[in-house]
XYZ file of C-alpha atoms in Angstrom:
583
model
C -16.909 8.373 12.137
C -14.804 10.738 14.492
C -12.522 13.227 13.075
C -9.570 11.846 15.105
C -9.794 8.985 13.539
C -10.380 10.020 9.923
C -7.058 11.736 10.832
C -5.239 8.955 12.212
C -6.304 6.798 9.259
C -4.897 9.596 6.983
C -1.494 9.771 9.016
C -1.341 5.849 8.561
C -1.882 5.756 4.957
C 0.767 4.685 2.691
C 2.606 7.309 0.939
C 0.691 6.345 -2.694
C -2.521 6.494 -1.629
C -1.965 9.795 0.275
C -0.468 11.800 -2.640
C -3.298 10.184 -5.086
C -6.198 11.618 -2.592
C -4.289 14.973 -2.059
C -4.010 15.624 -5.133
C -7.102 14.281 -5.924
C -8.546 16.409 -3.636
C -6.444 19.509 -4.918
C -8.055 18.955 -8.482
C -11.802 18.023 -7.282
C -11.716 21.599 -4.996
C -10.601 23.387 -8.125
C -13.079 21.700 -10.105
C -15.503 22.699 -7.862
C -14.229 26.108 -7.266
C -14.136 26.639 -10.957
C -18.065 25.362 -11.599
C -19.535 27.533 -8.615
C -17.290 30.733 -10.461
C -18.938 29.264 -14.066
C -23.111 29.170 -12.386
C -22.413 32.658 -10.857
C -21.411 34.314 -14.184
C -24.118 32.191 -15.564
C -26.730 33.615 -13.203
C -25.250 37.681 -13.410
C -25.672 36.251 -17.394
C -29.417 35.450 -16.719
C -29.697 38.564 -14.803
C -29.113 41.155 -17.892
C -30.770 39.127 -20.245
C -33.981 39.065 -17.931
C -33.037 43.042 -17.758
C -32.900 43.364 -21.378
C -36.440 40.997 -22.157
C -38.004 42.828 -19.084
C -37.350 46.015 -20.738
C -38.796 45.260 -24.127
C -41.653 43.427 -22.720
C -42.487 46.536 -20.703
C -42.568 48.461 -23.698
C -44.614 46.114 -25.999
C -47.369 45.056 -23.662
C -47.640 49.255 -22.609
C -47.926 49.547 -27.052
C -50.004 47.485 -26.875
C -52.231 48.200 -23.716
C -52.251 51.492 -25.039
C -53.278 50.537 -28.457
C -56.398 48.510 -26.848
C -57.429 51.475 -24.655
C -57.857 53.746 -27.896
C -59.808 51.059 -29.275
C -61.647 50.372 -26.073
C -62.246 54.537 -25.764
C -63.550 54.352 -29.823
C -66.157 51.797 -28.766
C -66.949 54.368 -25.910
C -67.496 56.912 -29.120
C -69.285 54.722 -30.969
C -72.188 53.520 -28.333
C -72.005 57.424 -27.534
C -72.219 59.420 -31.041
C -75.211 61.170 -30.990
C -76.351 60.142 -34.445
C -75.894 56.485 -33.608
C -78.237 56.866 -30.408
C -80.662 58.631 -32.792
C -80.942 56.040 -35.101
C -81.018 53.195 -32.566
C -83.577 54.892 -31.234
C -85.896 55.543 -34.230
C -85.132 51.728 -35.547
C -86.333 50.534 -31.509
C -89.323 52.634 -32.126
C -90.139 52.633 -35.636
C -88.598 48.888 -36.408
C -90.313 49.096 -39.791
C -91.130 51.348 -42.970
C -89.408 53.379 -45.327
C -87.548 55.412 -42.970
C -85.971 52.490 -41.154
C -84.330 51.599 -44.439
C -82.920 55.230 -44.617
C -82.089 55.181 -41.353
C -80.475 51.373 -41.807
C -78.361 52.728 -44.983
C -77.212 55.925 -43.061
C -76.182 53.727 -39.580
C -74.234 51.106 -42.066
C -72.310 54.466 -43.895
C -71.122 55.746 -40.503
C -69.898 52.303 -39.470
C -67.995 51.941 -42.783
C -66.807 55.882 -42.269
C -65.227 54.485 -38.724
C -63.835 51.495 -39.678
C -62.256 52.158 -42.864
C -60.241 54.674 -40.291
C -58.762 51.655 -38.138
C -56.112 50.058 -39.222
C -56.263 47.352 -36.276
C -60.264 46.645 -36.635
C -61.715 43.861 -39.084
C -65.318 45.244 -38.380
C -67.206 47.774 -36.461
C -71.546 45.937 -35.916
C -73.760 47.020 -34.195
C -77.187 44.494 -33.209
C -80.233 47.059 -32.839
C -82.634 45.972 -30.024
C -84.793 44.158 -32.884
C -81.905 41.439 -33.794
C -81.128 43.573 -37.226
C -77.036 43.902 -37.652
C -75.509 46.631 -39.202
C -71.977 46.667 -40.108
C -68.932 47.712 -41.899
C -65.512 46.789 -42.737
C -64.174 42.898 -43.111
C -67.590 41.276 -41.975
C -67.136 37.700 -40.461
C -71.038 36.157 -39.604
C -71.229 34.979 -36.603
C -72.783 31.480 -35.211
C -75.815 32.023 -33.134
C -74.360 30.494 -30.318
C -71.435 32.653 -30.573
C -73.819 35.752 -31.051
C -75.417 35.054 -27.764
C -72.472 35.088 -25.744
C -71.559 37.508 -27.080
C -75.298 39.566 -26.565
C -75.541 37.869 -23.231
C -71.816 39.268 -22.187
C -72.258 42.719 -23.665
C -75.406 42.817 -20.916
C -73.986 41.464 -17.743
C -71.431 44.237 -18.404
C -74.507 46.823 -18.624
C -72.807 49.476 -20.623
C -68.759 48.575 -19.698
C -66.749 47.130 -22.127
C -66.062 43.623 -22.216
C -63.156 41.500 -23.960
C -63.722 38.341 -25.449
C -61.034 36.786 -26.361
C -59.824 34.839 -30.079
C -61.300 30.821 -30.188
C -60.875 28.340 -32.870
C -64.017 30.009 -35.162
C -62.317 33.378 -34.973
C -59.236 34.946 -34.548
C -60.400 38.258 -33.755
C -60.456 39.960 -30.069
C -63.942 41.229 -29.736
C -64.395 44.243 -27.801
C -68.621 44.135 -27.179
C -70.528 46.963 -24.808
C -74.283 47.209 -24.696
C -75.690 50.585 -26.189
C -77.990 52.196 -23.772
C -79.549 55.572 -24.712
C -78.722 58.526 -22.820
C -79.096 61.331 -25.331
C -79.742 64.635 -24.168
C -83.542 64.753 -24.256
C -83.870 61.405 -23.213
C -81.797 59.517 -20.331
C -83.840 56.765 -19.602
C -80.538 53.980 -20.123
C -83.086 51.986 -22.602
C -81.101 49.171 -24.454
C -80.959 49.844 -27.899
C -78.687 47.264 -29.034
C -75.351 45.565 -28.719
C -72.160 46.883 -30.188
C -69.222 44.760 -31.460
C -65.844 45.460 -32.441
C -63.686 42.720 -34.243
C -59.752 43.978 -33.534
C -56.821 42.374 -35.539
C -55.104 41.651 -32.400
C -52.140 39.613 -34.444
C -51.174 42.845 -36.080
C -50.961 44.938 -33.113
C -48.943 42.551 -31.460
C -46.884 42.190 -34.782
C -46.399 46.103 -35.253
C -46.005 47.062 -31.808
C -44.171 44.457 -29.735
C -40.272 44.104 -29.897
C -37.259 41.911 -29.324
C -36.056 38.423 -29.850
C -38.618 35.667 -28.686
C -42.486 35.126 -28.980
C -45.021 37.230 -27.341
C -47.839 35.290 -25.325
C -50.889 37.057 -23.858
C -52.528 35.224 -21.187
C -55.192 35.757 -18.969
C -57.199 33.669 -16.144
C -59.597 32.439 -18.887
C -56.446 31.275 -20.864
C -54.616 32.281 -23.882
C -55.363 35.486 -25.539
C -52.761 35.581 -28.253
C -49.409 33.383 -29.165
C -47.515 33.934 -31.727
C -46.802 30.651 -32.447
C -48.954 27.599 -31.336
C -49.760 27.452 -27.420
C -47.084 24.786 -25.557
C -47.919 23.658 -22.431
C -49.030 25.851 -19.941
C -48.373 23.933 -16.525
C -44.972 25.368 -16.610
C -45.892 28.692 -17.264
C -45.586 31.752 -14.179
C -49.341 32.456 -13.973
C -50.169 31.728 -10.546
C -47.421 33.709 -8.923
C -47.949 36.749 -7.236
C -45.216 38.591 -8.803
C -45.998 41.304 -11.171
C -42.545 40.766 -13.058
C -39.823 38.234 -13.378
C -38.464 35.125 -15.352
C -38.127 31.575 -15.229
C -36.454 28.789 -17.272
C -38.869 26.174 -17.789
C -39.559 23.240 -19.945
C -42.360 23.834 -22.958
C -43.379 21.348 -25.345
C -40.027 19.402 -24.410
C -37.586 22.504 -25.042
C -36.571 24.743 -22.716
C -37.502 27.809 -22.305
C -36.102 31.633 -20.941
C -39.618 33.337 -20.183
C -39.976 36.939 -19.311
C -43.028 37.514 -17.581
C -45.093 40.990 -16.845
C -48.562 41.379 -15.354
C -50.435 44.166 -16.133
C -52.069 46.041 -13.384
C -54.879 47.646 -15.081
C -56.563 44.451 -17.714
C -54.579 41.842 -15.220
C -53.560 40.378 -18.614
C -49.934 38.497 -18.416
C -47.533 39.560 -20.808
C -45.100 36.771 -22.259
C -41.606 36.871 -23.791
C -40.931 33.086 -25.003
C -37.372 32.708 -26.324
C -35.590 28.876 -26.706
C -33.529 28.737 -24.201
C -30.627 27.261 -26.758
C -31.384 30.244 -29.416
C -29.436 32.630 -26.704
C -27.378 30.584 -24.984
C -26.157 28.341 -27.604
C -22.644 29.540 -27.673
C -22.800 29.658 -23.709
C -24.285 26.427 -23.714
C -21.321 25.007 -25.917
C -18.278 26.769 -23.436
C -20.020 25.473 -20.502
C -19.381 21.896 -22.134
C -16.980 22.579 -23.375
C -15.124 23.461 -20.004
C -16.961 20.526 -17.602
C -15.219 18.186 -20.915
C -11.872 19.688 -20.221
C -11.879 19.629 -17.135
C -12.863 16.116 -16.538
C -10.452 15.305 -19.350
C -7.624 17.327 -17.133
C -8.955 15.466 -14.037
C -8.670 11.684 -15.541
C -5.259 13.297 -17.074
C -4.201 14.171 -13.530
C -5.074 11.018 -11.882
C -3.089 8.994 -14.430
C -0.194 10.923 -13.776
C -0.818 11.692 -9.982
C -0.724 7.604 -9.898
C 2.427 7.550 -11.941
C 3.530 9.915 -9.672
C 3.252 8.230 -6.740
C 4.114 4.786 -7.968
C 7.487 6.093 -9.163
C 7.711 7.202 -5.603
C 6.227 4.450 -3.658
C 7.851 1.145 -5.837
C 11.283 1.989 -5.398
C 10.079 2.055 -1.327
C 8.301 -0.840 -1.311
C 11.866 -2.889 -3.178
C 14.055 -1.555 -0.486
C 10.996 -2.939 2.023
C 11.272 -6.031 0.221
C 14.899 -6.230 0.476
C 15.094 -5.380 4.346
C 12.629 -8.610 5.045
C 15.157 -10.456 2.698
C 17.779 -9.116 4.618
C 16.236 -9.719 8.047
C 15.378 -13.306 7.548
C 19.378 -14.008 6.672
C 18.694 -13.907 2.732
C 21.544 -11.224 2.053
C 21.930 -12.989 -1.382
C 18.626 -12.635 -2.886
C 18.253 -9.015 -1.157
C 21.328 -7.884 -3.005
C 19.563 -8.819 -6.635
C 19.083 -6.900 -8.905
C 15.977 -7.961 -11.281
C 16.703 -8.417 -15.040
C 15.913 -5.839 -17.174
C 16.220 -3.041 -13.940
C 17.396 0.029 -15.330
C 20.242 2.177 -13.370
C 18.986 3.187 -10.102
C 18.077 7.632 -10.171
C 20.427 9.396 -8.102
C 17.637 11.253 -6.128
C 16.731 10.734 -2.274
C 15.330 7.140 -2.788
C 17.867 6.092 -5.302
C 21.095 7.169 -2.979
C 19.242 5.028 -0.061
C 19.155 2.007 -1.965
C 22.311 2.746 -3.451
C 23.452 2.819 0.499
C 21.427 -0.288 1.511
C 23.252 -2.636 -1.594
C 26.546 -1.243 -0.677
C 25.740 -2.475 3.161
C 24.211 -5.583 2.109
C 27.358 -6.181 -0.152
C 29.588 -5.750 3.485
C 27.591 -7.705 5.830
C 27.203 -10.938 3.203
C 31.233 -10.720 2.709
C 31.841 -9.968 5.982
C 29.560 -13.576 6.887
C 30.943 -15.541 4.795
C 34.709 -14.774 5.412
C 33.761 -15.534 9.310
C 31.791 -18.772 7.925
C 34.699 -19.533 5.809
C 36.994 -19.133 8.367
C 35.326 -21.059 11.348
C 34.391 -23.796 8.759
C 37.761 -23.854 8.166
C 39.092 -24.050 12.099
C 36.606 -26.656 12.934
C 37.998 -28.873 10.095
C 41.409 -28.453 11.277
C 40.419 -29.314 14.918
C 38.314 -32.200 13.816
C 41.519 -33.116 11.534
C 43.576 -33.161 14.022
C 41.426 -35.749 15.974
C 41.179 -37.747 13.538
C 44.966 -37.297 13.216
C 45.441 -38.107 16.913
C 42.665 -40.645 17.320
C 41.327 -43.263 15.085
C 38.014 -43.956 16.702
C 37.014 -47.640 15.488
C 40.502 -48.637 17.081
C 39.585 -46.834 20.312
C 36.042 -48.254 20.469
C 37.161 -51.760 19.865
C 40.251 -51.299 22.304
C 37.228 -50.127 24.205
C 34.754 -53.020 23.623
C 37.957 -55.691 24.413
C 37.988 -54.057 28.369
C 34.561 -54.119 28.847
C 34.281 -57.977 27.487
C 37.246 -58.555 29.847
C 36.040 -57.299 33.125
C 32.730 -58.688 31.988
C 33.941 -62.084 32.473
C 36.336 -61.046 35.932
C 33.306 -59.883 36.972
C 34.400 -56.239 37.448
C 31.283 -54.634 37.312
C 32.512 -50.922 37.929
C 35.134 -50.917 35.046
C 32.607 -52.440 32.974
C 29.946 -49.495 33.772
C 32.903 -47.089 33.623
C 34.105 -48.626 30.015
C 30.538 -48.193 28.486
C 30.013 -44.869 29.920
C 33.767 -43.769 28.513
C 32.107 -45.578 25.293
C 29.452 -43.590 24.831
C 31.035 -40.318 25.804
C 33.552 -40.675 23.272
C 30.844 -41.504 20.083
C 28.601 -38.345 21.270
C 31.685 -36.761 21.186
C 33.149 -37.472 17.757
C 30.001 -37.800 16.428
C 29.090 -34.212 14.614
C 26.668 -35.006 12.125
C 23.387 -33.390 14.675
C 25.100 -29.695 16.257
C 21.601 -29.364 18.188
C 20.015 -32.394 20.403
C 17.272 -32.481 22.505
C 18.011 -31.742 26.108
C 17.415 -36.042 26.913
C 19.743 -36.921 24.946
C 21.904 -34.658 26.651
C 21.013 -35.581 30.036
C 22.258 -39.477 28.607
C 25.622 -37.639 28.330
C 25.996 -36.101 31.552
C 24.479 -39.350 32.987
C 27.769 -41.251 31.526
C 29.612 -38.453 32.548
C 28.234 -38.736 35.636
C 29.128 -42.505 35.957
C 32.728 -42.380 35.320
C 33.229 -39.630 37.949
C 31.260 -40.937 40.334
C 33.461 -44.381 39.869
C 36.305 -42.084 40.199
C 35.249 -39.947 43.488
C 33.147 -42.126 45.135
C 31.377 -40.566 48.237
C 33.011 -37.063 47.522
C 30.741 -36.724 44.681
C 27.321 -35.809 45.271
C 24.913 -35.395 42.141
C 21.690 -34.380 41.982
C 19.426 -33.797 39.146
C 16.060 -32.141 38.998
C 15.212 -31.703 35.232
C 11.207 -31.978 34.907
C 10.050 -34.547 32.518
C 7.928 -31.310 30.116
C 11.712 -29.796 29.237
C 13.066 -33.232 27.713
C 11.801 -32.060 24.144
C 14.079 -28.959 24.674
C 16.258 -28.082 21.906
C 20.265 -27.347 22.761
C 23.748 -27.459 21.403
C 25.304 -30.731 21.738
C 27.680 -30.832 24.456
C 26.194 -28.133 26.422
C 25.755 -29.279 30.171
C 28.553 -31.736 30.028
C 31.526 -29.078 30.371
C 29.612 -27.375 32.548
C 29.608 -30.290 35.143
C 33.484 -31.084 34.194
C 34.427 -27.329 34.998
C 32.293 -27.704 38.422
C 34.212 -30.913 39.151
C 37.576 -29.591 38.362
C 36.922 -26.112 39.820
C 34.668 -27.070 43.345
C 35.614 -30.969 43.838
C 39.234 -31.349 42.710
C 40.781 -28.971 44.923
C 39.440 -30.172 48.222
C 39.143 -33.134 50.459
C 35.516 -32.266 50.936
C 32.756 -33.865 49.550
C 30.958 -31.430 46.845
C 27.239 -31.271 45.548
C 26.801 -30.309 42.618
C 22.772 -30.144 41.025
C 21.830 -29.893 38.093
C 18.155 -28.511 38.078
C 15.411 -26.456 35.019
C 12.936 -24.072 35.541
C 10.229 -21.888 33.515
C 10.669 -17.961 33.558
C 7.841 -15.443 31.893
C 10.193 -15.302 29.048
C 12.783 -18.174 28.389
C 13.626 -21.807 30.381
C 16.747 -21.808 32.508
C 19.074 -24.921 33.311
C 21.879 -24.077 36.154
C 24.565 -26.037 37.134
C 25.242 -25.285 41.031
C 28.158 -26.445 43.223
C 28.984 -26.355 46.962
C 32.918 -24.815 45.499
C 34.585 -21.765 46.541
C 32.241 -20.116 44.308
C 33.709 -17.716 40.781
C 35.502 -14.288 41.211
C 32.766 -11.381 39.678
C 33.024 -10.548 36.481
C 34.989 -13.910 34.936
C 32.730 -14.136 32.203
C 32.828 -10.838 31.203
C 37.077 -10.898 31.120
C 37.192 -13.937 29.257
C 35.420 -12.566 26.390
C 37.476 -9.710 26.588
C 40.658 -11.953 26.445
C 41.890 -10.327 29.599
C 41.556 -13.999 31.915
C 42.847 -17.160 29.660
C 41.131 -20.443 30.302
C 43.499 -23.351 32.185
C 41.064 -26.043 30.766
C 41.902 -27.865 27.808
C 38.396 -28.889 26.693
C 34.935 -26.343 25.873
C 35.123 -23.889 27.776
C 32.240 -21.370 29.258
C 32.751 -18.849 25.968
C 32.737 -21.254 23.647
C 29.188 -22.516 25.090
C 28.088 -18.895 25.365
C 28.789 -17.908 21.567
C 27.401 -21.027 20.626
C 24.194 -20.681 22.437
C 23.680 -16.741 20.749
C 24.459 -18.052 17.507
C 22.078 -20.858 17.772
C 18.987 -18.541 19.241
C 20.034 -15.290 19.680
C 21.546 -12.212 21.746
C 19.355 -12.358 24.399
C 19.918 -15.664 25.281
C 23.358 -17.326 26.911
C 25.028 -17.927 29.802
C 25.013 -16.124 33.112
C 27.607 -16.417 36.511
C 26.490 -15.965 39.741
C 27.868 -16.962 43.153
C 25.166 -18.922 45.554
C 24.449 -17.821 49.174
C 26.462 -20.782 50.402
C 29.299 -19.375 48.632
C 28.995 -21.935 45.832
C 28.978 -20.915 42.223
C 26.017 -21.460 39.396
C 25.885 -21.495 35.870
C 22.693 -20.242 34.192
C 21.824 -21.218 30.581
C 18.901 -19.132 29.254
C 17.286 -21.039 26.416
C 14.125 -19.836 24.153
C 10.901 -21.769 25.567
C 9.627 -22.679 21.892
C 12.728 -24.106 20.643
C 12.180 -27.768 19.693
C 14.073 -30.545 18.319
């Protein structure tokens, strides 16, 4: 969707729904604005406690490295003491006697001497190259299998030290080198035996590593030491190529904030494990705390931004009501005021419909005085009529002539007395104000009749009214003054024989009837004076105005009667009628 037309929908939305997604929008930006300011302090948060764990990590796994590396140099001293070689070498040469059993007793004393020294070593043995063990300090046997690997280990390594790490039939880290002799008189790298130190690697750990959180030593091979029981370790930073950072991960389904640090000289990984809800508990509880409050404060807006806007938008949408009432002629009904309403607010809204009411109020007296007052007119004219006329006499008066020259055989006063006949009852007769344009055509036919009884050949009437208009809705009494005022005004005055044609046709917009004559034609701008009052009418019947007003009234202000003068020099009356006006 185009952005001109996003913005053209906006600009055509109705004033409710445009304040509800302003404001809307207003609060969702802040919302926003205030969750991206909430992650950042969050992540500077993360930051310094990585800072902090990175720190004491650093110094507990270089404790502890350091701690291993004296233990790793004792083995060093122990595969090299002089006395030790001596002894491994008279036991690989003499593996039997009463001097081995000296020399057994005195190698067991020295390993005793050592480890009762170490506070981080369970035992200190040492396998002679005949399979005897000699040992001292806590002494845990080991299973042959696991005395192989060990033996087999200790050889690959061919005099290096080699870790092997804690399992589940001993808890110990085992530092094992292979004892090769390379005393002073004799360097020939013979192997005399295998050397293995058991460390307490749980008390280092315990006595030398700091801080919140559990320490984890890992290595390729796996776990080394955890203080507490090993959680998954998919989710653990091992395979990265960093030497130090931290994650948040997910452990044994609880989070996790994980300080990592890889040690460039054993390539051991050093761990800091702390629940990720132990440290951020309380931050944990203010970041729900403010997403709750601020979706309460949004839901809390949008009930009032609606309020807002309906208190607005209803008082609108009445006055829009009212106007349609009030366009469609209903001034009563727009004028209501609903029960229970309260007193209209004096603000902008308030004062308009205030304004509208009072105008409302105006035009609906204003109506029905003029209603009141035309009703009342009419009733006087038609009164007076009645007063002057009693119209069952006349018609039977009426009825008597024709039956009379009926049976003289006077066929042109009988044609004249019906036509007279039914003039008069279309006159009178007010019960239909609007006929259809045939049944007014029947009128100006009788018309018609009578005058051309009374001027013979002078009168020449023509009428070209297609057949399509006859459904045409019209006041009553519309053409027929029309064709009295041409007679009067074009035929009366001269000798001369007048045509006069009555003729429709359809515009674009509306259907026009004209009534032309062959006259001396109408001075410009009669029309125009007589509804200023400035020219007074001679005639005593309906005159042009009265068939103008009455055609506006009936259909509208664009509609009515127009004077022109033909190129003969003849005059025409135009009636402009609606084309979708039916009986």
């Amino acid at each position: 969707m185009k952005v001109s037309a996003i913005i053209d929908a906006y600009r055509h939305m109705n004033i409710r729904n445009k304040l509800s997604l302003l404001l809307t929008s207003v609060v969702l930006v802040s919302l926003a604005f205030t969750i991206a300011v909430q992650r950042y302090a969050f992540s500077l948060y993360d930051g310094q406690i990585y800072e902090k764990s990175s720190r004491v990590l650093n110094l507990s796994s270089t404790a502890i490295e350091t701690e291993l590396k004296r233990l790793e140099q004792l083995s060093y001293n122990l595969v090299a003491d002089a006395q030790i070689q001596k002894w491994l070498t008279s036991l690989k040469d003499n593996p039997s006697g009463y001097d081995t059993l000296l020399v057994r007793q005195q190698l067991t004393d020295r390993l005793f001497s050592y480890s009762g020294s170490e506070s981080y070593v369970y035992s200190i043995q040492i396998f002679d190259a005949g399979g005897g063990e000699h040992a001292g300090g806590n002494i845990r046997p080991f299973s042959l299998g696991k005395f192989k690997e060990i033996t087999r280990i200790a050889n690959e390594a061919q005099g290096e030290n080699r870790w092997i790490f804690p399992d589940s039939s001993d808890d110990a880290l085992i530092a094992a080198r292979e004892i090769r002799s390379f005393t002073n008189t004799q360097f020939d790298l013979r192997n005399l035996g295998t050397l293995v130190l058991r460390i307490n690697l749980k008390r280092i750990a315990h006595d030398l590593a700091s801080g919140e959180g559990d320490l984890m030593i890992v290595s390729e091979e796996g776990v080394i030491y955890a203080d507490k029981p090993t959680p998954n370790l998919e989710n653990l930073p091992l395979s990265t190529g960093k030497q130090r950072g931290y994650v948040i991960t997910e452990l044994g389904g609880e989070q996790y904030f994980v300080a990592y640090r890889r040690s460039p000289d054993s390539g051991w990984t050093y761990l800091n494990l702390t629940p990720f809800r132990q440290i951020f508990e309380q931050i944990l509880f203010i970041k729900e705390l403010v997403v709750f409050v601020f979706v309460g404060i949004f839901l809390v807006v949008i009930v009032l931004v609606l309020r807002f806007s309906r208190n607005i938008t209803h008082p609108i949408y009445d006055l829009i009501g009212r106007m349609k009432l009030a366009e469609k002629g209903n001034f009563e009904e727009a004028n209501f005021a609903p029960a229970g309403e309260g007193p209209v607010v004096m603000n902008e809204i308030g004062l308009l419909q205030r304004t509208f009411r009072l105008m409302i109020e105006r035009i609906n007296r204003l109506i029905k005085e003029n209603y009141s007052n035309r009703l009342l007119i009419k009733e006087t004219e038609f009164k007076a009529l009645q007063a002057q006329i009693n119209p069952h006499f006349l018609y039977n008066t009426l009825e008597s002539i024709n039956w009379m020259a009926k049976v003289n055989k006077q066929d042109r006063i009988s044609t004249m007395v019906e036509a007279l006949a039914f003039l008069l009852r279309q006159s009178v007769d007010m019960k239909r104000p609007m006929i259809t344009l045939e049944e007014e055509l029947d009128i100006v036919r009788s018309y018609v009749t009578i005058q051309t009884i009374r001027f013979e050949e002078r009168l020449d009437f023509r009428m070209d009214v297609p057949e399509r208009f006859f459904r045409l809705a019209l006041p009553k009494l519309t053409l027929q003054p029309l064709l009295e005022n041409a007679i009067h005004y074009a035929l009366e005055p001269t000798i001369e024989p007048c045509r006069i044609t009555l003729r429709a046709w359809e515009t674009d917009s509306d259907i026009r009837l004209a009534v032309e004559d062959t006259g001396p034609g109408i001075p410009a701008g009669t029309l125009e004076r007589l509804k200023s009052g400035e020219l007074l009418t001679k005639g005593k019947g309906i005159g042009l105005l009265n068939i103008d007003e009455r055609i506006k009234i009936a259909f509208g202000e664009e509609y009515g009667i127009r004077l022109e003068n033909t190129e003969g020099g003849g005059a025409r009356v135009i009636l402009a009628l609606p084309r979708d006006k039916e009986e």
